[in-house]
């Protein structure tokens, strides 16, 4: 039996306003509220809402046989709560069906997994707490920002309790192998991997309305035939894409929603089922281990991290941001923590990409800046002000050795406090237990009988 695993990403960053050099030290608010509200509202009504209404219809019409997964960043959820609350209500309806799995990821769509394991773990925890708060779900499968994955990340995910991770079926990693199987992580055998089938995913996400494509027009029955005709022994076809595919990247006029809604009917005719990622990793046995020494992603032809860290501008901004990580963790200023996390969004580094040869056009499509250099300058101005604020609390003159000693002291104190709390609780329970025993053991007073005179 062959299965399809659909996963859709929803993410929008907090975009930065035009921030000049002369604003440094004078203006501590960095965000373009007008653009953020306009973009999330427009995309939600053109794409997210109608797409999720289609998913809900597909679940109802198939009586739950259609299933899929959604991965939504915490900062996208924040914006939806603020500007498009009706979309949150729709997501709650999808969650209530029990047929839509919500995946874990970094709260801020960050690259922390590549440089800061402590903050990476904290962001994942914050994200999962947000999902629990809004939808009452606890994720079991993880997808990293832009499907970034490598051997170094896998043990961290197992330690966090995840059973599976989804990433890209990059050709330079797979070689002759097919992405249409479940694999296990070489560095953490307990973690199962689901790999994106790039060709079939991109047929929908990027080629669906391309009149120059030799397979145009793409119909639901033709597409399901392609999946059915993959080698019989191949277990699962993972179709991973942004939810913006429906209504934004591919306009509603192209017939993309009708195409999506027709897929379950033709899949049923060919005996193809729909599974969530959790179902896939629980039902299917891995066919092999997969080692990924250097980080991969689902971006560009290279399928690496060069879309965000491929040039000197990106690397300088990235390293400068994370250089104050320890100091930020010591701060108790809520606004500093909020800005620290929002500045970590991978989008800010993506806008600085100078990649050409076809990739450049894709990068510029999503950027609000005219050039990568403008994106870099604006970001570094904001970052300069942010670092000034951090330095006011923990000066950069403090040597790393001294700072590390301070961090160690604080952590030790926190550990000691936690230990004392446990000891106090144990003492309290023992005291209550002794009191109860004392009450039970205390002899009852004998009743005095009055003599009749």
Coordinates of C-alpha atoms in Angstrom, one line a residue:
X1 CA 0.0 0.0 0.0
X2 CA 1.4 3.3 -1.1
X3 CA 0.8 6.5 1.0
X4 CA 1.1 10.3 0.6
X5 CA 2.3 12.4 3.4
X6 CA 1.3 16.1 2.9
X7 CA 3.0 18.8 5.0
X8 CA 2.3 22.5 4.7
X9 CA 4.4 25.3 6.1
X10 CA 3.0 28.6 7.4
X11 CA 5.4 31.4 8.3
X12 CA 5.6 35.2 8.2
X13 CA 8.4 37.1 9.9
X14 CA 8.1 40.4 11.7
X15 CA 9.5 42.7 9.0
X16 CA 11.8 45.5 10.0
X17 CA 11.0 49.2 9.3
X18 CA 13.5 51.4 7.5
X19 CA 16.0 52.1 10.3
X20 CA 18.6 54.7 9.8
X21 CA 22.0 55.1 11.3
X22 CA 20.8 58.2 13.2
X23 CA 18.0 56.1 14.8
X24 CA 20.6 54.1 16.7
X25 CA 20.3 54.9 20.4
X26 CA 17.1 56.9 19.9
X27 CA 14.5 54.5 18.6
X28 CA 14.2 51.1 20.1
X29 CA 11.1 49.9 18.1
X30 CA 12.2 48.1 15.0
X31 CA 9.1 46.7 13.2
X32 CA 7.0 47.8 10.2
X33 CA 3.6 47.2 11.7
X34 CA 1.8 48.5 8.7
X35 CA 3.6 46.1 6.3
X36 CA 3.2 43.2 8.8
X37 CA -0.5 43.6 9.1
X38 CA -1.0 44.2 5.4
X39 CA 1.0 41.1 4.3
X40 CA -0.4 38.6 6.9
X41 CA -4.0 39.8 6.2
X42 CA -3.6 39.7 2.4
X43 CA -2.0 36.3 2.3
X44 CA -4.4 34.8 4.9
X45 CA -7.4 35.8 2.9
X46 CA -6.0 34.9 -0.5
X47 CA -4.2 31.7 0.6
X48 CA -4.2 30.4 4.2
X49 CA -8.0 30.6 4.9
X50 CA -9.3 29.2 1.5
X51 CA -6.5 26.5 1.6
X52 CA -7.5 25.4 5.1
X53 CA -11.2 25.5 4.2
X54 CA -10.3 23.1 1.3
X55 CA -8.4 20.8 3.8
X56 CA -11.4 20.8 6.1
X57 CA -13.7 20.0 3.2
X58 CA -11.4 17.1 2.1
X59 CA -11.3 15.6 5.6
X60 CA -15.1 15.8 5.9
X61 CA -15.8 14.4 2.4
X62 CA -13.5 11.5 2.9
X63 CA -14.7 10.9 6.5
X64 CA -11.2 11.4 7.8
X65 CA -9.3 9.4 5.3
X66 CA -7.6 12.5 4.1
X67 CA -4.9 13.6 6.5
X68 CA -2.1 16.1 6.5
X69 CA 0.3 18.1 8.7
X70 CA 0.8 21.8 9.3
X71 CA 3.9 23.5 10.6
X72 CA 3.3 27.1 11.8
X73 CA 5.9 29.3 13.4
X74 CA 5.2 31.0 16.7
X75 CA 5.7 34.4 15.2
X76 CA 3.2 33.6 12.5
X77 CA 0.7 32.5 15.1
X78 CA 1.3 35.8 17.0
X79 CA 0.5 37.9 13.9
X80 CA -2.6 35.8 13.1
X81 CA -3.9 36.2 16.6
X82 CA -3.4 39.9 16.3
X83 CA -4.5 40.6 12.7
X84 CA -6.4 37.5 11.5
X85 CA -8.1 35.8 14.5
X86 CA -10.6 34.1 12.2
X87 CA -7.7 32.1 10.8
X88 CA -6.8 30.8 14.3
X89 CA -10.4 29.7 14.7
X90 CA -10.2 27.8 11.4
X91 CA -7.0 26.1 12.6
X92 CA -8.7 25.1 15.8
X93 CA -11.4 23.4 13.7
X94 CA -8.7 21.5 11.8
X95 CA -7.1 20.4 15.1
X96 CA -10.4 19.2 16.4
X97 CA -10.8 16.8 13.5
X98 CA -7.8 14.7 14.8
X99 CA -6.7 14.3 11.2
X100 CA -4.3 17.2 11.0
X101 CA -1.0 16.9 12.8
X102 CA 0.8 20.0 14.0
X103 CA 4.6 19.8 13.8
X104 CA 7.2 21.2 16.1
X105 CA 9.8 23.7 15.0
X106 CA 11.6 26.8 16.2
X107 CA 9.3 29.5 17.5
X108 CA 11.0 32.3 15.5
X109 CA 12.0 30.4 12.3
X110 CA 15.6 30.8 13.4
X111 CA 18.9 29.3 12.4
X112 CA 19.8 28.7 16.1
X113 CA 20.3 24.9 15.4
X114 CA 23.5 25.8 13.5
X115 CA 25.1 27.8 16.3
X116 CA 23.3 28.0 19.6
X117 CA 22.0 24.6 20.9
X118 CA 20.7 26.1 24.2
X119 CA 18.5 28.8 22.4
X120 CA 17.5 26.2 19.8
X121 CA 16.1 24.0 22.5
X122 CA 14.4 26.9 24.3
X123 CA 12.7 28.1 21.0
X124 CA 11.4 24.6 20.3
X125 CA 9.9 24.4 23.8
X126 CA 8.3 27.8 23.4
X127 CA 6.8 26.8 20.1
X128 CA 5.4 23.6 21.5
X129 CA 3.9 25.4 24.5
X130 CA 2.2 27.8 22.1
X131 CA 0.6 24.9 20.1
X132 CA -0.6 23.3 23.4
X133 CA -2.1 26.6 24.5
X134 CA -3.9 27.3 21.2
X135 CA -4.8 23.8 19.9
X136 CA -4.3 21.4 22.8
X137 CA -1.7 19.3 20.9
X138 CA 1.8 18.1 21.7
X139 CA 4.0 17.6 18.6
X140 CA 5.8 14.3 18.2
X141 CA 7.6 15.1 14.8
X142 CA 10.0 17.9 14.2
X143 CA 10.7 20.1 11.2
X144 CA 13.5 22.6 11.4
X145 CA 13.6 26.0 9.9
X146 CA 13.7 25.6 6.1
X147 CA 14.1 21.8 6.7
X148 CA 17.7 22.3 7.9
X149 CA 19.1 19.0 9.2
X150 CA 22.5 17.4 9.9
X151 CA 23.9 14.6 12.0
X152 CA 24.7 17.0 14.8
X153 CA 21.0 18.0 15.2
X154 CA 19.6 14.5 15.4
X155 CA 20.7 13.6 19.0
X156 CA 19.3 16.9 20.3
X157 CA 15.9 16.0 18.8
X158 CA 15.9 12.6 20.4
X159 CA 16.8 14.2 23.7
X160 CA 13.8 16.5 23.3
X161 CA 11.5 13.5 22.9
X162 CA 10.9 13.6 19.1
X163 CA 10.3 10.3 17.2
X164 CA 10.7 11.7 13.7
X165 CA 12.1 14.6 11.7
X166 CA 11.3 15.8 8.2
X167 CA 13.9 17.2 5.9
X168 CA 14.9 17.3 2.2
X169 CA 15.7 14.4 0.0
X170 CA 18.8 16.1 -1.3
X171 CA 20.3 14.3 -4.2
X172 CA 23.9 14.8 -3.0
X173 CA 23.0 13.0 0.2
X174 CA 20.7 10.2 -1.2
X175 CA 22.8 9.4 -4.2
X176 CA 21.0 6.5 -5.9
X177 CA 18.6 6.1 -3.0
X178 CA 14.9 7.2 -3.2
X179 CA 13.3 9.7 -0.9
X180 CA 10.2 7.5 -0.9
X181 CA 11.2 5.5 2.2
X182 CA 11.6 6.1 5.9
X183 CA 15.2 6.3 7.0
X184 CA 16.9 6.5 10.4
X185 CA 19.4 9.0 11.5
X186 CA 23.0 7.7 11.5
X187 CA 23.9 9.8 14.6
X188 CA 20.6 8.9 16.5
X189 CA 19.1 5.6 15.5
X190 CA 15.9 6.2 17.5
X191 CA 15.1 9.2 15.2
X192 CA 13.2 8.4 11.9
X193 CA 13.6 10.6 8.9
X194 CA 11.0 11.6 6.3
X195 CA 12.4 13.1 3.1
X196 CA 10.8 15.5 0.8
X197 CA 10.2 14.3 -2.8
X198 CA 11.4 17.5 -4.4
X199 CA 10.3 16.7 -7.9
X200 CA 6.7 15.9 -7.1
X201 CA 6.4 18.7 -4.5
X202 CA 7.8 21.3 -6.8
X203 CA 5.4 20.2 -9.6
X204 CA 2.7 21.7 -7.5
X205 CA 4.5 24.5 -5.8
X206 CA 6.4 26.0 -8.7
X207 CA 5.3 24.4 -12.0
X208 CA 1.5 24.0 -11.7
X209 CA 0.6 27.2 -13.7
X210 CA 3.7 27.3 -15.9
X211 CA 2.4 27.2 -19.5
X212 CA 5.9 26.4 -20.8
X213 CA 6.1 23.2 -18.7
X214 CA 5.9 20.1 -20.8
X215 CA 3.4 18.5 -18.3
X216 CA 1.1 21.5 -18.3
X217 CA -1.8 21.4 -17.5
X218 CA -1.4 19.3 -14.4
X219 CA -4.6 17.5 -13.4
X220 CA -5.4 15.6 -10.2
X221 CA -5.7 12.2 -12.0
X222 CA -2.5 12.7 -13.9
X223 CA -0.6 13.6 -10.7
X224 CA -2.0 10.6 -8.8
X225 CA -1.0 8.4 -11.7
X226 CA 2.6 9.7 -11.4
X227 CA 2.6 8.7 -7.7
X228 CA 1.0 5.3 -8.4
X229 CA 3.5 4.5 -11.1
X230 CA 6.5 4.9 -8.7
X231 CA 8.2 1.6 -8.0
X232 CA 5.8 -0.7 -6.1
X233 CA 8.2 -1.3 -3.2
X234 CA 8.5 2.5 -2.4
X235 CA 6.5 3.1 0.7
X236 CA 5.6 6.8 1.0
X237 CA 5.7 10.0 -1.1
X238 CA 6.4 13.1 1.0
X239 CA 4.9 16.2 -0.5
X240 CA 6.3 19.2 1.5
X241 CA 5.5 22.8 0.5
X242 CA 4.4 26.2 1.8
X243 CA 0.7 26.7 2.2
X244 CA 1.2 29.9 0.2
X245 CA 1.4 27.6 -2.8
X246 CA -2.4 27.6 -2.8
X247 CA -3.8 31.1 -3.7
X248 CA -0.5 33.1 -3.5
X249 CA 2.3 31.4 -5.5
X250 CA -0.3 29.7 -7.6
X251 CA -3.3 32.0 -8.1
X252 CA -6.8 30.8 -7.4
X253 CA -7.6 31.4 -11.1
X254 CA -5.2 28.7 -12.0
X255 CA -7.5 26.0 -10.6
X256 CA -5.1 25.1 -7.8
X257 CA -7.8 24.7 -5.1
X258 CA -9.9 22.5 -7.3
X259 CA -6.8 20.4 -8.1
X260 CA -6.1 20.0 -4.3
X261 CA -9.6 19.0 -3.5
X262 CA -9.8 16.4 -6.3
X263 CA -6.7 14.5 -5.1
X264 CA -8.3 12.3 -2.5
X265 CA -10.9 10.9 -5.0
X266 CA -8.3 9.8 -7.5
X267 CA -6.0 8.5 -4.8
X268 CA -8.8 6.3 -3.4
X269 CA -9.3 4.9 -6.9
X270 CA -5.6 3.9 -7.1
X271 CA -5.5 2.5 -3.6
X272 CA -3.3 5.3 -2.2
X273 CA -3.8 6.5 1.4
X274 CA -2.9 9.7 3.1
X275 CA -0.9 9.6 6.3
X276 CA 0.4 12.1 8.8
X277 CA 4.1 12.2 9.6
X278 CA 3.5 10.5 13.0
X279 CA 1.6 7.7 11.3
X280 CA 4.4 7.2 8.7
X281 CA 7.2 7.0 11.3
X282 CA 5.1 4.6 13.5
X283 CA 3.9 2.3 10.7
X284 CA 6.9 2.1 8.5
X285 CA 10.2 0.4 9.2
X286 CA 13.4 2.3 8.1
X287 CA 15.1 0.8 5.1
X288 CA 18.5 2.3 5.9
X289 CA 20.5 4.8 7.9
X290 CA 21.2 8.3 6.5
X291 CA 24.3 10.3 7.4
X292 CA 24.3 14.1 6.8
X293 CA 27.6 15.5 7.8
X294 CA 27.0 19.1 6.5
X295 CA 23.7 20.8 7.0
X296 CA 21.1 20.5 4.2
X297 CA 17.9 22.4 3.6
X298 CA 15.1 22.6 1.0
X299 CA 16.4 25.9 -0.6
X300 CA 17.9 26.3 -4.1
X301 CA 19.6 23.7 -6.2
X302 CA 22.5 23.4 -3.7
X303 CA 20.1 22.2 -0.9
X304 CA 22.5 23.7 1.7
X305 CA 22.5 26.8 4.0
X306 CA 24.1 29.2 1.5
X307 CA 20.7 30.9 1.0
X308 CA 21.2 32.4 4.5
X309 CA 24.9 32.2 5.2
X310 CA 26.5 32.1 1.7
X311 CA 28.2 35.5 1.7
X312 CA 30.3 37.8 3.9
X313 CA 27.3 40.1 4.7
X314 CA 25.1 37.3 5.9
X315 CA 27.9 35.7 8.0
X316 CA 28.9 39.0 9.6
X317 CA 25.3 39.7 10.6
X318 CA 24.7 36.2 11.8
X319 CA 27.8 36.0 13.9
X320 CA 27.3 39.5 15.3
X321 CA 23.7 38.6 16.4
X322 CA 24.7 35.4 18.2
X323 CA 27.8 36.9 19.8
X324 CA 25.5 38.5 22.5
X325 CA 23.5 35.3 23.1
X326 CA 24.9 34.6 26.6
X327 CA 24.3 38.2 27.6
X328 CA 20.7 38.2 26.4
X329 CA 20.0 35.1 28.4
X330 CA 21.2 36.9 31.5
X331 CA 18.8 39.8 30.9
X332 CA 15.4 39.9 32.6
X333 CA 14.1 42.6 30.2
X334 CA 11.2 41.0 28.3
X335 CA 11.5 43.4 25.3
X336 CA 15.2 42.5 24.8
X337 CA 14.3 38.8 24.7
X338 CA 11.5 39.5 22.3
X339 CA 13.7 41.5 19.9
X340 CA 16.5 39.0 20.2
X341 CA 14.2 36.2 19.0
X342 CA 12.5 38.2 16.3
X343 CA 15.9 39.3 14.9
X344 CA 16.9 35.6 14.6
X345 CA 14.3 34.9 11.8
X346 CA 16.1 33.4 8.9
X347 CA 14.2 35.8 6.5
X348 CA 16.5 38.7 7.6
X349 CA 19.5 36.8 6.3
X350 CA 17.7 35.5 3.3
X351 CA 17.1 39.1 2.1
X352 CA 20.9 39.6 2.1
X353 CA 21.5 36.8 -0.4
X354 CA 23.5 37.8 -3.5
X355 CA 23.1 34.4 -5.2
X356 CA 22.6 34.6 -9.0
X357 CA 22.2 31.9 -11.7
X358 CA 18.4 31.7 -11.3
X359 CA 18.4 31.6 -7.5
X360 CA 18.8 35.4 -7.2
X361 CA 15.4 36.0 -8.8
X362 CA 13.7 33.7 -6.3
X363 CA 15.3 35.4 -3.4
X364 CA 14.4 38.9 -4.6
X365 CA 10.8 37.8 -5.0
X366 CA 10.4 37.6 -1.2
X367 CA 12.5 40.6 -0.2
X368 CA 11.1 44.0 0.8
X369 CA 14.5 45.6 0.0
X370 CA 15.7 46.8 -3.4
X371 CA 19.2 45.2 -2.9
X372 CA 20.8 42.7 -0.6
X373 CA 23.1 45.5 0.6
X374 CA 20.2 47.6 1.6
X375 CA 18.9 44.6 3.6
X376 CA 22.2 44.2 5.3
X377 CA 22.6 47.9 6.2
X378 CA 19.1 48.1 7.6
X379 CA 19.5 45.0 9.7
X380 CA 22.9 46.0 11.0
X381 CA 21.6 49.4 12.1
X382 CA 18.8 47.7 14.0
X383 CA 21.3 45.2 15.4
X384 CA 23.7 48.0 16.5
X385 CA 20.9 49.6 18.6
X386 CA 19.9 46.2 20.0
X387 CA 23.5 45.5 21.1
X388 CA 23.7 48.9 22.8
X389 CA 20.6 48.0 24.9
X390 CA 22.2 44.6 25.8
X391 CA 25.5 46.3 26.7
X392 CA 23.7 48.7 29.1
X393 CA 22.9 45.7 31.2
X394 CA 26.0 43.5 30.5
X395 CA 28.9 45.5 29.1
X396 CA 30.8 44.0 26.2
X397 CA 34.0 44.9 28.1
X398 CA 33.3 42.0 30.4
X399 CA 35.7 39.3 29.2
X400 CA 34.2 36.0 28.0
X401 CA 35.9 34.2 30.9
X402 CA 34.3 36.5 33.4
X403 CA 30.9 36.2 31.7
X404 CA 31.1 32.5 31.5
X405 CA 31.9 32.4 35.3
X406 CA 28.9 34.6 35.9
X407 CA 26.7 32.4 33.8
X408 CA 28.0 29.3 35.6
X409 CA 27.3 30.9 39.0
X410 CA 23.8 31.8 38.0
X411 CA 23.0 28.4 36.7
X412 CA 24.5 26.8 39.8
X413 CA 22.4 29.0 41.9
X414 CA 19.3 28.1 39.9
X415 CA 20.2 24.4 40.4
X416 CA 20.7 24.8 44.1
X417 CA 17.3 26.7 44.4
X418 CA 15.6 23.8 42.5
X419 CA 17.2 21.2 44.8
X420 CA 16.2 23.2 47.9
X421 CA 12.7 23.4 46.6
X422 CA 12.5 19.6 46.2
X423 CA 14.0 19.1 49.7
X424 CA 11.5 21.5 51.2
X425 CA 8.6 19.7 49.4
X426 CA 9.9 16.3 50.6
X427 CA 10.1 17.7 54.2
X428 CA 6.6 19.1 53.9
X429 CA 5.2 15.8 52.7
X430 CA 7.0 13.9 55.5
X431 CA 5.7 16.4 58.1
X432 CA 2.1 15.9 56.8
X433 CA 2.6 12.1 56.9
X434 CA 3.9 12.2 60.5
X435 CA 1.0 14.3 61.6
X436 CA -1.4 11.9 60.0
X437 CA 0.2 9.0 61.8
X438 CA 0.2 10.8 65.0
X439 CA -3.5 11.5 64.7
X440 CA -4.2 7.8 64.0
X441 CA -2.1 6.6 66.9
X442 CA -3.4 9.1 69.5
X443 CA -5.7 7.2 72.0
X444 CA -9.3 8.2 72.2
X445 CA -10.5 9.6 75.5
X446 CA -12.7 7.1 77.4
X447 CA -16.2 8.2 78.1
X448 CA -17.0 8.8 81.7
X449 CA -20.2 7.2 83.0
X450 CA -22.1 9.1 85.6
X451 CA -23.3 6.9 88.5
X452 CA -26.9 7.2 89.6
X453 CA -27.2 8.2 93.2

